[in-house]
PDB file of C-alpha atoms in Angstrom:
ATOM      1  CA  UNK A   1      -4.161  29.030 -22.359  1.00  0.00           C
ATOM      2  CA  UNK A   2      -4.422  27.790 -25.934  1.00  0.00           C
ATOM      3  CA  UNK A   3      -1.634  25.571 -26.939  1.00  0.00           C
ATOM      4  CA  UNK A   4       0.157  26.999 -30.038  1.00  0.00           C
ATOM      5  CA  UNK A   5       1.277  24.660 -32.306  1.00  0.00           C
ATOM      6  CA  UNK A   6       4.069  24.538 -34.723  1.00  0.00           C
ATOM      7  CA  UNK A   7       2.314  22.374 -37.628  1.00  0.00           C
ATOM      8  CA  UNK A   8       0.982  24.532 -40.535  1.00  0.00           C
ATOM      9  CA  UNK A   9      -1.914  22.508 -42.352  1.00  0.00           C
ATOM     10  CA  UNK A  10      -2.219  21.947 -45.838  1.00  0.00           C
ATOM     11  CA  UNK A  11      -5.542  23.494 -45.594  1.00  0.00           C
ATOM     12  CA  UNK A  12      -5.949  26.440 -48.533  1.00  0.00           C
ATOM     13  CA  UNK A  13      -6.069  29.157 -46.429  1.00  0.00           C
ATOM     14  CA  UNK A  14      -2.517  30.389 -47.458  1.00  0.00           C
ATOM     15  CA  UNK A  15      -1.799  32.182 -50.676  1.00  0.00           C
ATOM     16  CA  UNK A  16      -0.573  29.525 -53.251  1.00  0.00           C
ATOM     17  CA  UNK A  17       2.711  30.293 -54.730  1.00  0.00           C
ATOM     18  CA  UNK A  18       4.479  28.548 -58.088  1.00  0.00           C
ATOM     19  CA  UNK A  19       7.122  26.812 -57.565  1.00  0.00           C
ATOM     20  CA  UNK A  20       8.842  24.737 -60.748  1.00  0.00           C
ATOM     21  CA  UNK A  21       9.817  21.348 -60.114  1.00  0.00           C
ATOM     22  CA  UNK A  22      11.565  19.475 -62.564  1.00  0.00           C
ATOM     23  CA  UNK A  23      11.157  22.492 -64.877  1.00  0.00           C
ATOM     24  CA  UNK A  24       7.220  22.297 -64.709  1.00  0.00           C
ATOM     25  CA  UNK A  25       5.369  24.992 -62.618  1.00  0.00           C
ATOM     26  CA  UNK A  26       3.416  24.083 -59.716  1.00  0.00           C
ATOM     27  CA  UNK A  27       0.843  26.008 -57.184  1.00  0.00           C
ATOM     28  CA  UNK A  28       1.485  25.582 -53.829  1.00  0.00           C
ATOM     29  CA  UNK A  29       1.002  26.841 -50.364  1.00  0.00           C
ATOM     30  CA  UNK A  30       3.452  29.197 -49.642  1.00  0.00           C
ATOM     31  CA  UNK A  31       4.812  28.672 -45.550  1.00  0.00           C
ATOM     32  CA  UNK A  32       4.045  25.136 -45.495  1.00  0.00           C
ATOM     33  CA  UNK A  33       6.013  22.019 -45.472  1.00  0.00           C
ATOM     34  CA  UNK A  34       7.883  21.762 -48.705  1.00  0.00           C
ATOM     35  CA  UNK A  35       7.714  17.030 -48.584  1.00  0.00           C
ATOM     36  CA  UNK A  36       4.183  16.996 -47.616  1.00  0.00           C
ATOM     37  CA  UNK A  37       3.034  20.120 -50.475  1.00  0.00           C
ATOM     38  CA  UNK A  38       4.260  17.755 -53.333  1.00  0.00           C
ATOM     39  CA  UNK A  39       3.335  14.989 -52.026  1.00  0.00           C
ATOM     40  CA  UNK A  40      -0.566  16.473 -51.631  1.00  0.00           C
ATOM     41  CA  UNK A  41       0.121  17.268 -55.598  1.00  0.00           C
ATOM     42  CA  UNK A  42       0.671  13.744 -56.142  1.00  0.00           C
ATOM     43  CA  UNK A  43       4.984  13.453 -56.503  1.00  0.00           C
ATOM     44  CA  UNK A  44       5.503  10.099 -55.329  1.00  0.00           C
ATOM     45  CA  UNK A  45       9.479  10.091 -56.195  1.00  0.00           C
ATOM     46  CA  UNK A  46      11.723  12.710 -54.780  1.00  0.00           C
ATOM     47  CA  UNK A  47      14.926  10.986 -55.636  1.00  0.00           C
ATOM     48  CA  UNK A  48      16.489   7.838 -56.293  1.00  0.00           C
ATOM     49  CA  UNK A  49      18.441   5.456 -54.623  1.00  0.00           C
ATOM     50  CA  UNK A  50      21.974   5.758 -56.116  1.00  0.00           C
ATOM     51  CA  UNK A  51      22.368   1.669 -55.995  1.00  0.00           C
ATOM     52  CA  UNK A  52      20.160   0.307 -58.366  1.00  0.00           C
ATOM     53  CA  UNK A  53      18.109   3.575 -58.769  1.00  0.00           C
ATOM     54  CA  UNK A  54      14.602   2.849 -57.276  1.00  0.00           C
ATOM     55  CA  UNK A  55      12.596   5.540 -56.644  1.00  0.00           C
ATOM     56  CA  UNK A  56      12.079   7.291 -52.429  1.00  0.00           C
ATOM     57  CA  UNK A  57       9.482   9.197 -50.909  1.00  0.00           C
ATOM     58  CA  UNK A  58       9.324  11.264 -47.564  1.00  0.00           C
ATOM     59  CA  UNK A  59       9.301   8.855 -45.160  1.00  0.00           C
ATOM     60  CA  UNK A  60       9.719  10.196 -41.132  1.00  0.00           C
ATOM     61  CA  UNK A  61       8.503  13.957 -42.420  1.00  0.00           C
ATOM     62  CA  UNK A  62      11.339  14.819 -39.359  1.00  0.00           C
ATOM     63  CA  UNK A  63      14.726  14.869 -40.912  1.00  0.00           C
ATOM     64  CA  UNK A  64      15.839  11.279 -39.643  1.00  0.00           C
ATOM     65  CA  UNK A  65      16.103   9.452 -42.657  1.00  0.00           C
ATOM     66  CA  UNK A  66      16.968  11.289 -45.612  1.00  0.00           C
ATOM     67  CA  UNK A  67      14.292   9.754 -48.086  1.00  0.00           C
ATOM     68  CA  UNK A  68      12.826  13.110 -48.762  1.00  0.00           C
ATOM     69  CA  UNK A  69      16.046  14.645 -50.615  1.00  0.00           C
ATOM     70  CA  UNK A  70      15.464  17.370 -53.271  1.00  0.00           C
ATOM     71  CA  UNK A  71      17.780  19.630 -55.081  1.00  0.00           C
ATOM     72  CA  UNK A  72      16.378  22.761 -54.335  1.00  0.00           C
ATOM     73  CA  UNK A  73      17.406  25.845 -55.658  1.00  0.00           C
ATOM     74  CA  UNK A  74      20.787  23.890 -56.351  1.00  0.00           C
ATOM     75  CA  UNK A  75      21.651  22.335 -53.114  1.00  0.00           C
ATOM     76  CA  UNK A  76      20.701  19.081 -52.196  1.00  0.00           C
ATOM     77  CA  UNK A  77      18.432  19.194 -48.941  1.00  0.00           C
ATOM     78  CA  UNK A  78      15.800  17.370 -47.202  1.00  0.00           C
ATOM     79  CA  UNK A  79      12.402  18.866 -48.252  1.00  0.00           C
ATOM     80  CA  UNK A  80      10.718  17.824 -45.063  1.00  0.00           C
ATOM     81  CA  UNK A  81      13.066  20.467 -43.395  1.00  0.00           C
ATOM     82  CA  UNK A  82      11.974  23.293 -46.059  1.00  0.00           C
ATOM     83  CA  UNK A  83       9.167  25.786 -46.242  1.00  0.00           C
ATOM     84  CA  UNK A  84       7.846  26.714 -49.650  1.00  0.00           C
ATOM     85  CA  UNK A  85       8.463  29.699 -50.859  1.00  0.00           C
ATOM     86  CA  UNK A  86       7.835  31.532 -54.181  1.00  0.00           C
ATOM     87  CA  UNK A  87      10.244  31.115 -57.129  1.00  0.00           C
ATOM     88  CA  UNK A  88      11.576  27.757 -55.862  1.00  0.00           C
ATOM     89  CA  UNK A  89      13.553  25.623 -58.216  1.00  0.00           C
ATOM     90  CA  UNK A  90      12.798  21.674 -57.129  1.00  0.00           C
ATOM     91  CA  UNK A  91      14.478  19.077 -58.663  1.00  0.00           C
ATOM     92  CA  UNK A  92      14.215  15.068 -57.888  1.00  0.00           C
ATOM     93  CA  UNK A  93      18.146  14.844 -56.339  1.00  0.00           C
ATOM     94  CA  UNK A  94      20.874  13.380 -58.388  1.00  0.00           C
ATOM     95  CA  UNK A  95      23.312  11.320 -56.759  1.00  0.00           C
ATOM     96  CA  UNK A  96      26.290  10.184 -58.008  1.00  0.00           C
ATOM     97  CA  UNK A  97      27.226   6.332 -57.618  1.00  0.00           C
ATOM     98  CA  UNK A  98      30.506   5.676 -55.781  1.00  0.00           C
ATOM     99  CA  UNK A  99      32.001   2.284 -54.688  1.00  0.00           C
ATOM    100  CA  UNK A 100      32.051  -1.132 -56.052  1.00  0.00           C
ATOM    101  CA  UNK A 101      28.303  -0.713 -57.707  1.00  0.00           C
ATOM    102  CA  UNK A 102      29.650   2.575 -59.586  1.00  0.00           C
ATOM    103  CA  UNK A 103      29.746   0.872 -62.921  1.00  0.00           C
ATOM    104  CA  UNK A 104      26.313  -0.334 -62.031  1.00  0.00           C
TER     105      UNK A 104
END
């Protein structure tokens, strides 16, 4: 028997969907991977760090360490985690600086 695996490719077999992120609309493949989609469209920063700001990427693709946050559709998630879907509303995440660097 045929193993069946879980991984969707980024081949263009599926339909490709638009999707605006940071207000600018974008094709891609609906059903797959919502980190590795942009990143095959060439976003390199999905947010920043909320220290001194520098930019993050996906990093594990596995939802382990968080560098792959995106406000989508107005909740802050981890876009390795997400499937696109049509009418999506992607934003690079916002987050707010709180401790002794706040004033940073």
């Amino acid at each position: 028997m045929k193993p069946v695996s879980r991984l969707k490719s980024l081949l263009p077999d599926a339909p490709l969907v638009e999707v605006l992120f940071a207000g600018e609309p974008m094709m891609l493949p609906e059903g797959r991977n919502l980190a590795a989609a942009l990143m095959a469209q060439g976003v390199e920063g999905f947010r920043q760090t909320p220290y001194q700001g520098v930019a993050r990427a996906p990093f594990c693709m596995m939802g382990i360490c968080f560098d792959c946050l995106l406000e989508v559709d107005g909740v802050v998630r981890q876009s390795c985690m997400i499937e696109v879907r049509s009418g999506m509303e992607v934003r690079p995440a916002r987050q707010r600086r709180v401790g002794p660097y706040a004033a940073l």
